PDB file of C-alpha atoms in Angstrom:
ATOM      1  CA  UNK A   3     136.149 112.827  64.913  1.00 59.00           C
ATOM      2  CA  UNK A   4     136.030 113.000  68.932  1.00 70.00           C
ATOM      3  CA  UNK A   5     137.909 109.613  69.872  1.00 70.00           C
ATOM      4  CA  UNK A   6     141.127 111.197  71.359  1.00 76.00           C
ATOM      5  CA  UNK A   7     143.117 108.133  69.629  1.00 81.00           C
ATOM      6  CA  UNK A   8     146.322 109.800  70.111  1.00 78.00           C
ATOM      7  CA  UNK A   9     145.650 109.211  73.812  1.00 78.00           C
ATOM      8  CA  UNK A  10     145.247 105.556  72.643  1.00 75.00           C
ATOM      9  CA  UNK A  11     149.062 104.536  72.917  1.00 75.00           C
ATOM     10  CA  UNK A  12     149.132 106.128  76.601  1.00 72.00           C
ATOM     11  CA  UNK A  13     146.502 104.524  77.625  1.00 73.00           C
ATOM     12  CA  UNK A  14     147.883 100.860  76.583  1.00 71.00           C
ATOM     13  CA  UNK A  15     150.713 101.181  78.259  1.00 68.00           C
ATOM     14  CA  UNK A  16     149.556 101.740  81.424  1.00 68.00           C
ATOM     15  CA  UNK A  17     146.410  99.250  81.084  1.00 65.00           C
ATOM     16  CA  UNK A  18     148.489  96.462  79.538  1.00 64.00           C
ATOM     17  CA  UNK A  19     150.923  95.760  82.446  1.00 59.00           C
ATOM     18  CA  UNK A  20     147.638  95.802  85.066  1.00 53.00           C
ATOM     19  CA  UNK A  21     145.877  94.077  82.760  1.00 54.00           C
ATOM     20  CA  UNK A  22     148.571  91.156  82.442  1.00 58.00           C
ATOM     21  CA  UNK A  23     150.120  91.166  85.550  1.00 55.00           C
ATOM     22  CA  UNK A  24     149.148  87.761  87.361  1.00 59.00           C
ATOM     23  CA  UNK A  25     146.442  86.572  85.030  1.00 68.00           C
ATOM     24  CA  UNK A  26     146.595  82.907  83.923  1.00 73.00           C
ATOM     25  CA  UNK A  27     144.476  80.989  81.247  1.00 82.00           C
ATOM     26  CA  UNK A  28     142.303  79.096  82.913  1.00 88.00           C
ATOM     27  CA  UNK A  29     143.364  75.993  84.324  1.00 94.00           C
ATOM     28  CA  UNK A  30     142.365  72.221  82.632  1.00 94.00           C
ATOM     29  CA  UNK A  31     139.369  71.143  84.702  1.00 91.00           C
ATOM     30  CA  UNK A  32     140.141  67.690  85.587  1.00 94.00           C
ATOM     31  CA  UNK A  33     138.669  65.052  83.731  1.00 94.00           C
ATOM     32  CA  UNK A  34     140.607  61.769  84.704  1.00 97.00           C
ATOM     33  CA  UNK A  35     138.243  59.392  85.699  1.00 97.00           C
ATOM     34  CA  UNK A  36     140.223  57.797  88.299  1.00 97.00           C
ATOM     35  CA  UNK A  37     141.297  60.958  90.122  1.00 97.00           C
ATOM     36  CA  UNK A  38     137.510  61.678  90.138  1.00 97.00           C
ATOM     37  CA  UNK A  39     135.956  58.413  91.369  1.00 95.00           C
ATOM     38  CA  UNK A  40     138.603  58.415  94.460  1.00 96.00           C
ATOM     39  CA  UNK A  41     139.187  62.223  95.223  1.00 97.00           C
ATOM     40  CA  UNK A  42     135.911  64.228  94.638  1.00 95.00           C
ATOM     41  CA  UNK A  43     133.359  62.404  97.140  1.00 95.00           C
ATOM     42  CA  UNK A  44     135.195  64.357  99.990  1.00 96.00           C
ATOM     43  CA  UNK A  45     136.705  67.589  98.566  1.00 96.00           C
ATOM     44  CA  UNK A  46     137.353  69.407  95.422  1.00 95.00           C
ATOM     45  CA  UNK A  47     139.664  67.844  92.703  1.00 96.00           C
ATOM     46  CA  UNK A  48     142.546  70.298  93.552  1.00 97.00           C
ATOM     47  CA  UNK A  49     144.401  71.147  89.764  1.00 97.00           C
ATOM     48  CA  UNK A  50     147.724  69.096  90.246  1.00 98.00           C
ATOM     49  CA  UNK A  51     149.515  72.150  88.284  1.00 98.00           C
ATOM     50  CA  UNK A  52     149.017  74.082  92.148  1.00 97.00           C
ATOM     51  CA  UNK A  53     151.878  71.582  93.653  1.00 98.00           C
ATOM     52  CA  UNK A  54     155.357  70.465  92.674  1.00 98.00           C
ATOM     53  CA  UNK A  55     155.306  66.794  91.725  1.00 98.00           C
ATOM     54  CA  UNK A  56     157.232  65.880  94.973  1.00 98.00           C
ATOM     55  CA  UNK A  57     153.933  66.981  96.979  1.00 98.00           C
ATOM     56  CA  UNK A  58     151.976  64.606  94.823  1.00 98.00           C
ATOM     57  CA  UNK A  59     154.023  62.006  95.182  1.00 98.00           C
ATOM     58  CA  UNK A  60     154.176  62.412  99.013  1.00 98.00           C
ATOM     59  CA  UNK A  61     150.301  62.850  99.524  1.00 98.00           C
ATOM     60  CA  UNK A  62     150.241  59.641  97.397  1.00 98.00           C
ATOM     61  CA  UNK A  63     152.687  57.617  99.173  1.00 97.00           C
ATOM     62  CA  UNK A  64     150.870  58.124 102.498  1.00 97.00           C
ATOM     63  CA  UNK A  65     147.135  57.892 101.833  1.00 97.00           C
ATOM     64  CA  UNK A  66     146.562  55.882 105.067  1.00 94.00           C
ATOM     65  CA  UNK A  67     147.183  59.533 106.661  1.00 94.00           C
ATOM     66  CA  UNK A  68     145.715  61.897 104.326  1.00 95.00           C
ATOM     67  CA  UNK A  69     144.958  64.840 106.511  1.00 93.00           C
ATOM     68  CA  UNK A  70     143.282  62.391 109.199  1.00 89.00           C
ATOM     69  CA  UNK A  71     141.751  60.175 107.157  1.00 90.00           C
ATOM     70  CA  UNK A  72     142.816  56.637 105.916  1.00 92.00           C
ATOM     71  CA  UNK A  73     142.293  57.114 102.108  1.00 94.00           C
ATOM     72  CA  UNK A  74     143.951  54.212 101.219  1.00 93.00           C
ATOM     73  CA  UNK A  75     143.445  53.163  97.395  1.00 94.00           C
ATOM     74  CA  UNK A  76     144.055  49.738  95.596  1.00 91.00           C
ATOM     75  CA  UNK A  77     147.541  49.286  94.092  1.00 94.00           C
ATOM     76  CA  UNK A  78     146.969  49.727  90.564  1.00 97.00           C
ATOM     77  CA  UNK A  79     144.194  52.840  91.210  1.00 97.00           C
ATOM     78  CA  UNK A  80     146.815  54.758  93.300  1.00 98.00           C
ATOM     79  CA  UNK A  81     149.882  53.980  90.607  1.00 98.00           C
ATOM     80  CA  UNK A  82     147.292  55.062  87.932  1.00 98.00           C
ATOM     81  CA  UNK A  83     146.377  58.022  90.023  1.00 98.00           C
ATOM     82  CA  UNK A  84     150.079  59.050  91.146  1.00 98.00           C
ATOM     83  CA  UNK A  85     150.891  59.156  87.562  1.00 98.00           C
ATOM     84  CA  UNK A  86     148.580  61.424  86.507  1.00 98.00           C
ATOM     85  CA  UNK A  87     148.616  63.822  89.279  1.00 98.00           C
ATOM     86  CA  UNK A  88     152.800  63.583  89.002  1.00 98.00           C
ATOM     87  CA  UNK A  89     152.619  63.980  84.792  1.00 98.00           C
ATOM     88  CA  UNK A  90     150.314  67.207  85.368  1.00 97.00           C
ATOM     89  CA  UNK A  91     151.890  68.877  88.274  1.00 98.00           C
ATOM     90  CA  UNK A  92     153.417  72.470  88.268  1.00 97.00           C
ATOM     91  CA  UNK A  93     156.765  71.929  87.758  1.00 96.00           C
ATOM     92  CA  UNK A  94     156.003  69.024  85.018  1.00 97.00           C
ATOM     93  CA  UNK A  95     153.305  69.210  82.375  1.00 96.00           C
ATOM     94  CA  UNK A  96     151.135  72.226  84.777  1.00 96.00           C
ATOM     95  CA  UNK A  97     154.513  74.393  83.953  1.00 95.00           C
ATOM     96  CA  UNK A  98     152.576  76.890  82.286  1.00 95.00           C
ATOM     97  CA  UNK A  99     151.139  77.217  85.149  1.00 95.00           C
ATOM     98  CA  UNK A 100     153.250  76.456  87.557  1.00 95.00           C
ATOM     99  CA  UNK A 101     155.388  79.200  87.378  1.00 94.00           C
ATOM    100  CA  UNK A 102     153.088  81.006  89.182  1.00 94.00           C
ATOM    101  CA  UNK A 103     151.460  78.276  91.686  1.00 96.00           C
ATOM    102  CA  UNK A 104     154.752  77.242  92.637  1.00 97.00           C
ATOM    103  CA  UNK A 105     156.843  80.236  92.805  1.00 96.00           C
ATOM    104  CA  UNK A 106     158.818  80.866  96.314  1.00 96.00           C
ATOM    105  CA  UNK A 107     159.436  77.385  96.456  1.00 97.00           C
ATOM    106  CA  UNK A 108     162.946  75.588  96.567  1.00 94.00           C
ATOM    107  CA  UNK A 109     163.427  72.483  94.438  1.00 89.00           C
ATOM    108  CA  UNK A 110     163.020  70.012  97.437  1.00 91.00           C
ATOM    109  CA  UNK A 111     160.433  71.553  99.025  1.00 96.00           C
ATOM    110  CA  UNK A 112     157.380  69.463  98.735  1.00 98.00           C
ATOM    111  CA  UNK A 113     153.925  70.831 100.580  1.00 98.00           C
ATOM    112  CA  UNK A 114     151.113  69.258 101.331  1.00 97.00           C
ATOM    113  CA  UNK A 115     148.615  71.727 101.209  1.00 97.00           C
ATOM    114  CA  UNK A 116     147.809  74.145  98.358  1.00 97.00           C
ATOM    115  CA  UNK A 117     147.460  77.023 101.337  1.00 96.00           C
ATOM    116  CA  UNK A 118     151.125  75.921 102.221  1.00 96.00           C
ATOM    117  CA  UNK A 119     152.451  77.483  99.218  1.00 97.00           C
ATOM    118  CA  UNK A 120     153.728  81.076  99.338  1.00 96.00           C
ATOM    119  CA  UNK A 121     152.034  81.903  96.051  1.00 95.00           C
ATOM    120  CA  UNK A 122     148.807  80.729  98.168  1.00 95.00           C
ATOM    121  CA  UNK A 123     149.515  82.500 101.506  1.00 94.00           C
ATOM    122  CA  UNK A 124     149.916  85.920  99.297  1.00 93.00           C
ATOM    123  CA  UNK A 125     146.997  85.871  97.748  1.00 92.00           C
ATOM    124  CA  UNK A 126     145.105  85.088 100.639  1.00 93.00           C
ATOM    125  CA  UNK A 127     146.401  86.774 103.562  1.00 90.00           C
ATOM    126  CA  UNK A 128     146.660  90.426 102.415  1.00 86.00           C
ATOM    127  CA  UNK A 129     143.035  91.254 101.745  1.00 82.00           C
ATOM    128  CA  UNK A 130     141.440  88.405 104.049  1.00 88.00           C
ATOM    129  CA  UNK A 131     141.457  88.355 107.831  1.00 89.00           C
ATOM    130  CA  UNK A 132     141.796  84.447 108.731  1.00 83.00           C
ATOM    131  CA  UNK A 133     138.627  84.295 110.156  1.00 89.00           C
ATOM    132  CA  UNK A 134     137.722  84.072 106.735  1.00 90.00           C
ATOM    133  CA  UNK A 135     138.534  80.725 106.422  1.00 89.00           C
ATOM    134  CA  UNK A 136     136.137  79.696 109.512  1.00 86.00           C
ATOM    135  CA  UNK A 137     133.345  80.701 108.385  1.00 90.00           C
ATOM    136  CA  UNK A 138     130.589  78.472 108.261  1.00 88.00           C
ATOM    137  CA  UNK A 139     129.842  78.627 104.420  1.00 89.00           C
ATOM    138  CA  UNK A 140     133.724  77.896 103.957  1.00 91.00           C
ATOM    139  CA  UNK A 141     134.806  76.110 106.711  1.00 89.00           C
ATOM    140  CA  UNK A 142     138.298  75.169 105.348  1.00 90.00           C
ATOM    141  CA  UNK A 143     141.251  76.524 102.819  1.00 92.00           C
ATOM    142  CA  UNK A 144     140.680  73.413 101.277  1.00 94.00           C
ATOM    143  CA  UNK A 145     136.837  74.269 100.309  1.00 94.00           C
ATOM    144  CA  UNK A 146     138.038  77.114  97.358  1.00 95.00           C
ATOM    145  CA  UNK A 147     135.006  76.837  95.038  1.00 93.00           C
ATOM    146  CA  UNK A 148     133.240  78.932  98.614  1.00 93.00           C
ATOM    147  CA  UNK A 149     134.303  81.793  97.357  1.00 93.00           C
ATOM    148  CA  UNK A 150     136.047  80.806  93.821  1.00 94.00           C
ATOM    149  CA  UNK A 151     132.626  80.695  91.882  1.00 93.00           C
ATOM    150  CA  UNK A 152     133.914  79.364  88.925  1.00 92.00           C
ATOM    151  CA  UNK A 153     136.750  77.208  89.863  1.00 92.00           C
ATOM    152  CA  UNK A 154     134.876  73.874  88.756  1.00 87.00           C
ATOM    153  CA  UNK A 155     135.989  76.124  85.014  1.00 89.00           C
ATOM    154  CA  UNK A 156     139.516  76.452  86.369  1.00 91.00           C
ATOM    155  CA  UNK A 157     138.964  80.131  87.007  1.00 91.00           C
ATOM    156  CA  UNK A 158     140.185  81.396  90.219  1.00 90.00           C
ATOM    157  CA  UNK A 159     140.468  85.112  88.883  1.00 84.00           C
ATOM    158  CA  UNK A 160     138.119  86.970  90.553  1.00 73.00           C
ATOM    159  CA  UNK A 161     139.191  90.094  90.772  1.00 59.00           C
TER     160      UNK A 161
ATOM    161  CA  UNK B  27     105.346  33.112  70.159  1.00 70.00           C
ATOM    162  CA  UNK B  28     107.399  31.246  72.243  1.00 74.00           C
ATOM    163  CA  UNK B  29     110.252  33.263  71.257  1.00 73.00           C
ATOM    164  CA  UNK B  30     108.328  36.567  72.560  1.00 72.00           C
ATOM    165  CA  UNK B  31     107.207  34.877  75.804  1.00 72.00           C
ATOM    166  CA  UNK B  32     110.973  33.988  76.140  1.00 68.00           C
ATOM    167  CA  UNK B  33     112.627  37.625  75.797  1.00 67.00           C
ATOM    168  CA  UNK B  34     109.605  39.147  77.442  1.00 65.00           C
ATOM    169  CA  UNK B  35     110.146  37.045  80.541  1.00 66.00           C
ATOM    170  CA  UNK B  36     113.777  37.412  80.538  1.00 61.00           C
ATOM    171  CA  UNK B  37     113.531  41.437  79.997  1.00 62.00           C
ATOM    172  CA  UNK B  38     111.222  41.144  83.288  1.00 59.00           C
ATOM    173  CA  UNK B  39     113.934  39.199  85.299  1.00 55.00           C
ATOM    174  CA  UNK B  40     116.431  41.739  83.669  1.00 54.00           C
ATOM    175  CA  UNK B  41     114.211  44.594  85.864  1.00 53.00           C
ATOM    176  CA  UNK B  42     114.748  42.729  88.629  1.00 50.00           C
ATOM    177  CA  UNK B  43     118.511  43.117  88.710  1.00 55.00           C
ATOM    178  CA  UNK B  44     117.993  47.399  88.924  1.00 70.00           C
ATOM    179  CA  UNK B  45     115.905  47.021  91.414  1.00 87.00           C
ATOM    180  CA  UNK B  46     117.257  48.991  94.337  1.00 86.00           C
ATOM    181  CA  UNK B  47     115.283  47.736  96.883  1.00 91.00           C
ATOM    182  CA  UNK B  48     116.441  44.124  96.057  1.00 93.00           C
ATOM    183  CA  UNK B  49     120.097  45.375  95.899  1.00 94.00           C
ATOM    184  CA  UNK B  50     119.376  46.572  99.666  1.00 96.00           C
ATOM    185  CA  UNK B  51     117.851  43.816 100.856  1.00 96.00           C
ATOM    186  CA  UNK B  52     120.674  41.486  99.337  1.00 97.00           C
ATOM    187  CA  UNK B  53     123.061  43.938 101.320  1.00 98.00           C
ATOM    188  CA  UNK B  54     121.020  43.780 104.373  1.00 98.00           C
ATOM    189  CA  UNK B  55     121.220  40.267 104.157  1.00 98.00           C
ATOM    190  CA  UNK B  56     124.850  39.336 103.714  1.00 98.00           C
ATOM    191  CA  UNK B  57     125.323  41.377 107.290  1.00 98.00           C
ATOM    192  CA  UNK B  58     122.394  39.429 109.018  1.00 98.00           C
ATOM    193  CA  UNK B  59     124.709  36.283 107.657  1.00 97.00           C
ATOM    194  CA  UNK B  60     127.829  37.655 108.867  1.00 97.00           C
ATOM    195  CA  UNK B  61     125.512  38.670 112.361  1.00 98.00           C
ATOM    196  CA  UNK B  62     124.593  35.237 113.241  1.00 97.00           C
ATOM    197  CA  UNK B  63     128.004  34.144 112.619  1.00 96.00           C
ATOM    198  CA  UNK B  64     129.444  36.914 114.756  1.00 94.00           C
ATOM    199  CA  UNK B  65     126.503  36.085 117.692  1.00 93.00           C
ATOM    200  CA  UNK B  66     124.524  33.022 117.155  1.00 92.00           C
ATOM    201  CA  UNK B  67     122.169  34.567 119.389  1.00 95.00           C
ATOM    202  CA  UNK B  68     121.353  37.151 116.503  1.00 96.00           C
ATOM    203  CA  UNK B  69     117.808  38.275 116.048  1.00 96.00           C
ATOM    204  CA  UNK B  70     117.412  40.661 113.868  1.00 97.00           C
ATOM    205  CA  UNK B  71     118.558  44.283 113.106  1.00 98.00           C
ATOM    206  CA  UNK B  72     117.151  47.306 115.076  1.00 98.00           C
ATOM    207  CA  UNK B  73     116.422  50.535 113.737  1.00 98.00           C
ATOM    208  CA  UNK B  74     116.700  52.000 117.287  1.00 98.00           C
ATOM    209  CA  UNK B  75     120.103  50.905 117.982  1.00 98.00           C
ATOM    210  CA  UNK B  76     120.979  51.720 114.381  1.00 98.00           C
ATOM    211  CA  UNK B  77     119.803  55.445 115.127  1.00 98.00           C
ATOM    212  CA  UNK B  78     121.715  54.858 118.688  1.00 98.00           C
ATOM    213  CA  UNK B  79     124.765  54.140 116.560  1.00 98.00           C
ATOM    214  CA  UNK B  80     125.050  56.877 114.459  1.00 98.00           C
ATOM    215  CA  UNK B  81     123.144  59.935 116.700  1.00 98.00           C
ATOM    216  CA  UNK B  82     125.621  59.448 119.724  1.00 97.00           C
ATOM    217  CA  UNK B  83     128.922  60.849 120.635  1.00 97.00           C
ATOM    218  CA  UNK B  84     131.738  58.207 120.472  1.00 97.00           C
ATOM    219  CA  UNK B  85     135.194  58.691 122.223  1.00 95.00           C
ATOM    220  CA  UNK B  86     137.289  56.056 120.545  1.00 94.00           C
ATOM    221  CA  UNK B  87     137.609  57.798 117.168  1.00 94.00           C
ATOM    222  CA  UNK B  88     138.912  60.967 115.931  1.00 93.00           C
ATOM    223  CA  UNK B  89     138.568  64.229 117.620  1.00 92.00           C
ATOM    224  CA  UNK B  90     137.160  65.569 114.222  1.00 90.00           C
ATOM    225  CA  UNK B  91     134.401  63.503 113.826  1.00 94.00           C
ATOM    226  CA  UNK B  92     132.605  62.384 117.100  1.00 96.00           C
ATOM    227  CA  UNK B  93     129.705  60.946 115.751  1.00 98.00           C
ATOM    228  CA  UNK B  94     128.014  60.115 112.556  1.00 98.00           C
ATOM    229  CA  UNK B  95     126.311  63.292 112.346  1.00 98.00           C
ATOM    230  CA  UNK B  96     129.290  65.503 112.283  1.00 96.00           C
ATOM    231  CA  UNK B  97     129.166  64.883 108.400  1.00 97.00           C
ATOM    232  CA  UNK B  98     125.865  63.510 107.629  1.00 97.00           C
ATOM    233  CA  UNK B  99     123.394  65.812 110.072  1.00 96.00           C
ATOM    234  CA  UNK B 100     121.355  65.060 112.445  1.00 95.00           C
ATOM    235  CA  UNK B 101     118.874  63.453 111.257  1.00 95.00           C
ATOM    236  CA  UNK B 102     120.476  62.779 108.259  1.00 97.00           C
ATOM    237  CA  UNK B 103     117.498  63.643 106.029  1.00 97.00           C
ATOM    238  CA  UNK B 104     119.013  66.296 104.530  1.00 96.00           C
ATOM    239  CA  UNK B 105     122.442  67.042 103.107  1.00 96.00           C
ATOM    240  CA  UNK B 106     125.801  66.665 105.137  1.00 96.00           C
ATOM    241  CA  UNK B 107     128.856  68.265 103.975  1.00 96.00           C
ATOM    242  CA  UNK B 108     132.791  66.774 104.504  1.00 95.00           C
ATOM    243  CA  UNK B 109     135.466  68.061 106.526  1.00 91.00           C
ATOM    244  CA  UNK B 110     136.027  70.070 103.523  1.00 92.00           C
ATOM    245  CA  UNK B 111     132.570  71.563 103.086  1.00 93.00           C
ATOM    246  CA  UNK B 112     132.035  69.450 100.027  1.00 94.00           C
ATOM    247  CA  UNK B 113     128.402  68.456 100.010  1.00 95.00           C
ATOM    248  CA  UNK B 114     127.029  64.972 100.672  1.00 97.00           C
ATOM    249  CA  UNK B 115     123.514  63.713  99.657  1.00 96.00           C
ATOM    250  CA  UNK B 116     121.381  62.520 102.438  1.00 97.00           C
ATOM    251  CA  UNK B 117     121.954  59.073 104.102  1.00 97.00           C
ATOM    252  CA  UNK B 118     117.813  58.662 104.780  1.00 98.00           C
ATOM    253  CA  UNK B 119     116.981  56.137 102.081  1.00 97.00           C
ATOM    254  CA  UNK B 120     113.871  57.846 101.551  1.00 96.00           C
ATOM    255  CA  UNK B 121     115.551  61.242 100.935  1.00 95.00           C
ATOM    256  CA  UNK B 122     118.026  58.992  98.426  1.00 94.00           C
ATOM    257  CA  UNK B 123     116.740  55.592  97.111  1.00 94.00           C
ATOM    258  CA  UNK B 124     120.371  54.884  95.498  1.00 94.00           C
ATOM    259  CA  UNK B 125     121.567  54.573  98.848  1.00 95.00           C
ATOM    260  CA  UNK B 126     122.823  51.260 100.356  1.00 97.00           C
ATOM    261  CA  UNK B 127     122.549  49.966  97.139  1.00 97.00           C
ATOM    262  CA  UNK B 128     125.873  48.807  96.006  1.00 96.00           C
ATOM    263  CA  UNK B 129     128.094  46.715  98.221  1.00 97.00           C
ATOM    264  CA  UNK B 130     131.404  48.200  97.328  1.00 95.00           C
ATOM    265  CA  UNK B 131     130.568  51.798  97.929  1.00 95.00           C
ATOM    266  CA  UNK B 132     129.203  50.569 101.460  1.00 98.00           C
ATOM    267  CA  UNK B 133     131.791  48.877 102.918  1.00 97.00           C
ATOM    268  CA  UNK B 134     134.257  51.571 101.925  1.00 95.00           C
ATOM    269  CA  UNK B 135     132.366  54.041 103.559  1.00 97.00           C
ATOM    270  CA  UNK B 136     131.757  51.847 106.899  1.00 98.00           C
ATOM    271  CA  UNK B 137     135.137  51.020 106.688  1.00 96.00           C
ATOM    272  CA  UNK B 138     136.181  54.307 106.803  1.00 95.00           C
ATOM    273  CA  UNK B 139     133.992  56.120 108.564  1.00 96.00           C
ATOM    274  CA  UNK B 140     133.344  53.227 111.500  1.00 97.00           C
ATOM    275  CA  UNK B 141     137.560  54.019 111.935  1.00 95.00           C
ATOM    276  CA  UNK B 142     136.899  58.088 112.344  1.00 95.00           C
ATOM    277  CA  UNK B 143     134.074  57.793 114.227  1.00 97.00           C
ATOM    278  CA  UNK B 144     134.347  54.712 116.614  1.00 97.00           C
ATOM    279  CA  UNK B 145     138.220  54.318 116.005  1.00 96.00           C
ATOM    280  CA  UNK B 146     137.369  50.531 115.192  1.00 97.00           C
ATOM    281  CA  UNK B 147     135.583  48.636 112.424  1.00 97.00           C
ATOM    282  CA  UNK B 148     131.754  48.508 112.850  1.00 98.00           C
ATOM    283  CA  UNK B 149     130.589  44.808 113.337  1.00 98.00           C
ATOM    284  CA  UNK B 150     127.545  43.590 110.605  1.00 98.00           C
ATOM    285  CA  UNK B 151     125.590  43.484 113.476  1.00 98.00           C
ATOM    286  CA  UNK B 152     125.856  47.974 113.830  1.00 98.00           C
ATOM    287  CA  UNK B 153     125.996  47.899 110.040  1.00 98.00           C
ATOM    288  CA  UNK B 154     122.656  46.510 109.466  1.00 98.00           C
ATOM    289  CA  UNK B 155     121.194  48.628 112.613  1.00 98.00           C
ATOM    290  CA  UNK B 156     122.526  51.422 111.268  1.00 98.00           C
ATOM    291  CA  UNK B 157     120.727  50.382 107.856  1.00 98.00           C
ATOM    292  CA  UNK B 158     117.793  49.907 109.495  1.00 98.00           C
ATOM    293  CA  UNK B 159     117.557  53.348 111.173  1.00 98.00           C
ATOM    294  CA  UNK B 160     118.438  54.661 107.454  1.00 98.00           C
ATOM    295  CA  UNK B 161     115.398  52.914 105.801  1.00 96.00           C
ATOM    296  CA  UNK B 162     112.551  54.333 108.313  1.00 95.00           C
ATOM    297  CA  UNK B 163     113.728  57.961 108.333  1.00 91.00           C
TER     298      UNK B 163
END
């Protein structure tokens, strides 16, 4: 017998904590047909659990200026739309994963960008230089699947 | 017999309908409607001011998006990509036979896109140029 296994117990408790720290199950990929049809042609359908529901509502309530575009939506689409995103955000039904996402932020505080959030801006300012972000292949914060292979899977562990 | 000839014929006028060179032509053809009404002296739809259209810089719309090509390339033959980076099949009709096929889909995108890149809506009579230049790249 040369498996040390009384190491075994050591070695758990230091791997478990790493192991742990930060990880998330991977997020729902989005499947509502609405959200699809009237989001994806022009970016990404970003998980709603990454934003309170007050920065749903917001980016909702003024699609005629969404991020310089007018992205205005038929009445019913946009209610049917709103409630979705509003009913899966990260401090409603994304909580799981919200805690995370949405962590650093006060209870009226309402972003409109993912890359707004704290949680965001630490993940992605201590290792990356912000020219990052302009290269040509990524272009934009807003373009994660660039470097997030697997993100269409709602996997944005890649480390 | 009769019967056959019946469902036979009507499966062949059936065809018709997913055509989507008919569905491009009955596009083209509401805007050479809405052309004439817009200038009676209307004559037709030119793939060189289409190409005008979409290949120049325009100053009226948004800083972003100065011309057509800022998203779609230039020519747009092969794939664009949105402000985003998200990819966007080619506009050349060849490249893409679905495109300017449905109605809807086009005047959303005109509509849009005419107000980033002009900073007005495009009149039918650009809309079908622009069409034009589409259909002989």
């Amino acid at each position: 017998m040369n498996f040390p296994f009384a190491l075994l117990p050591g070695l758990l408790a230091i791997w478990t904590p790493v192991a742990l720290a930060d990880r998330h199950p991977p997020l729902p990929p989005v499947t509502h047909q609405a959200t699809i049809q009237a989001c994806a042609d022009c970016h990404m359908i970003f998980p709603p659990q990454m934003l309170p529901k007050a920065s749903w509502e917001r980016i909702m309530n003024n699609l005629d200026q969404h991020f310089g575009e007018n992205a205005g939506l038929d009445g019913a689409v946009r209610q049917e739309i709103a409630a979705y995103l509003a009913g899966q955000a990260g401090d409603t039904g994304g909580r799981a994963w919200g805690r995370k996402f949405l962590r650093g932020l006060g209870p009226g505080d309402a972003p409109l960008r993912i890359s707004e959030t704290p949680y965001w801006r630490r993940e992605h300012t201590q290792e990356l230089p912000p020219a990052a972000f302009q290269k040509a292949e990524v272009k934009s914060p807003a373009n994660c699947p660039a470097c997030h292979l697997q993100a269409k899977q709602g996997i944005y562990e890649d480390d | 017999m009769r019967y056959v000839h019946t469902l036979f014929m009507t499966l062949l006028a059936g065809t018709a309908w997913a055509d989507p060179g008919q569905e491009r032509q009955a596009i083209v053809e509401g805007y050479a409607r809405q052309a004439r009404q817009e200038m009676p002296a209307f004559a037709g739809f030119s793939a060189q001011r289409g190409e005008s259209l979409f290949r120049s810089r325009h100053a009226g719309g948004k800083p972003d998006t100065p011309t057509c090509t800022t998203c779609h390339q230039d020519p747009p033959t092969t794939p664009g990509a949105t402000r985003a980076n998200k990819p966007i099949d080619p506009m050349a009709i060849s490249k893409n036979p679905g495109r300017i096929t449905d109605l809807a889909k086009v005047e959303k995108w005109f509509g849009r896109n005419c107000e980033s890149v002009l900073g007005r809506p495009c009149t039918a009579l650009e809309k079908g140029d622009v069409i034009a230049y589409l259909n002989q790249l």
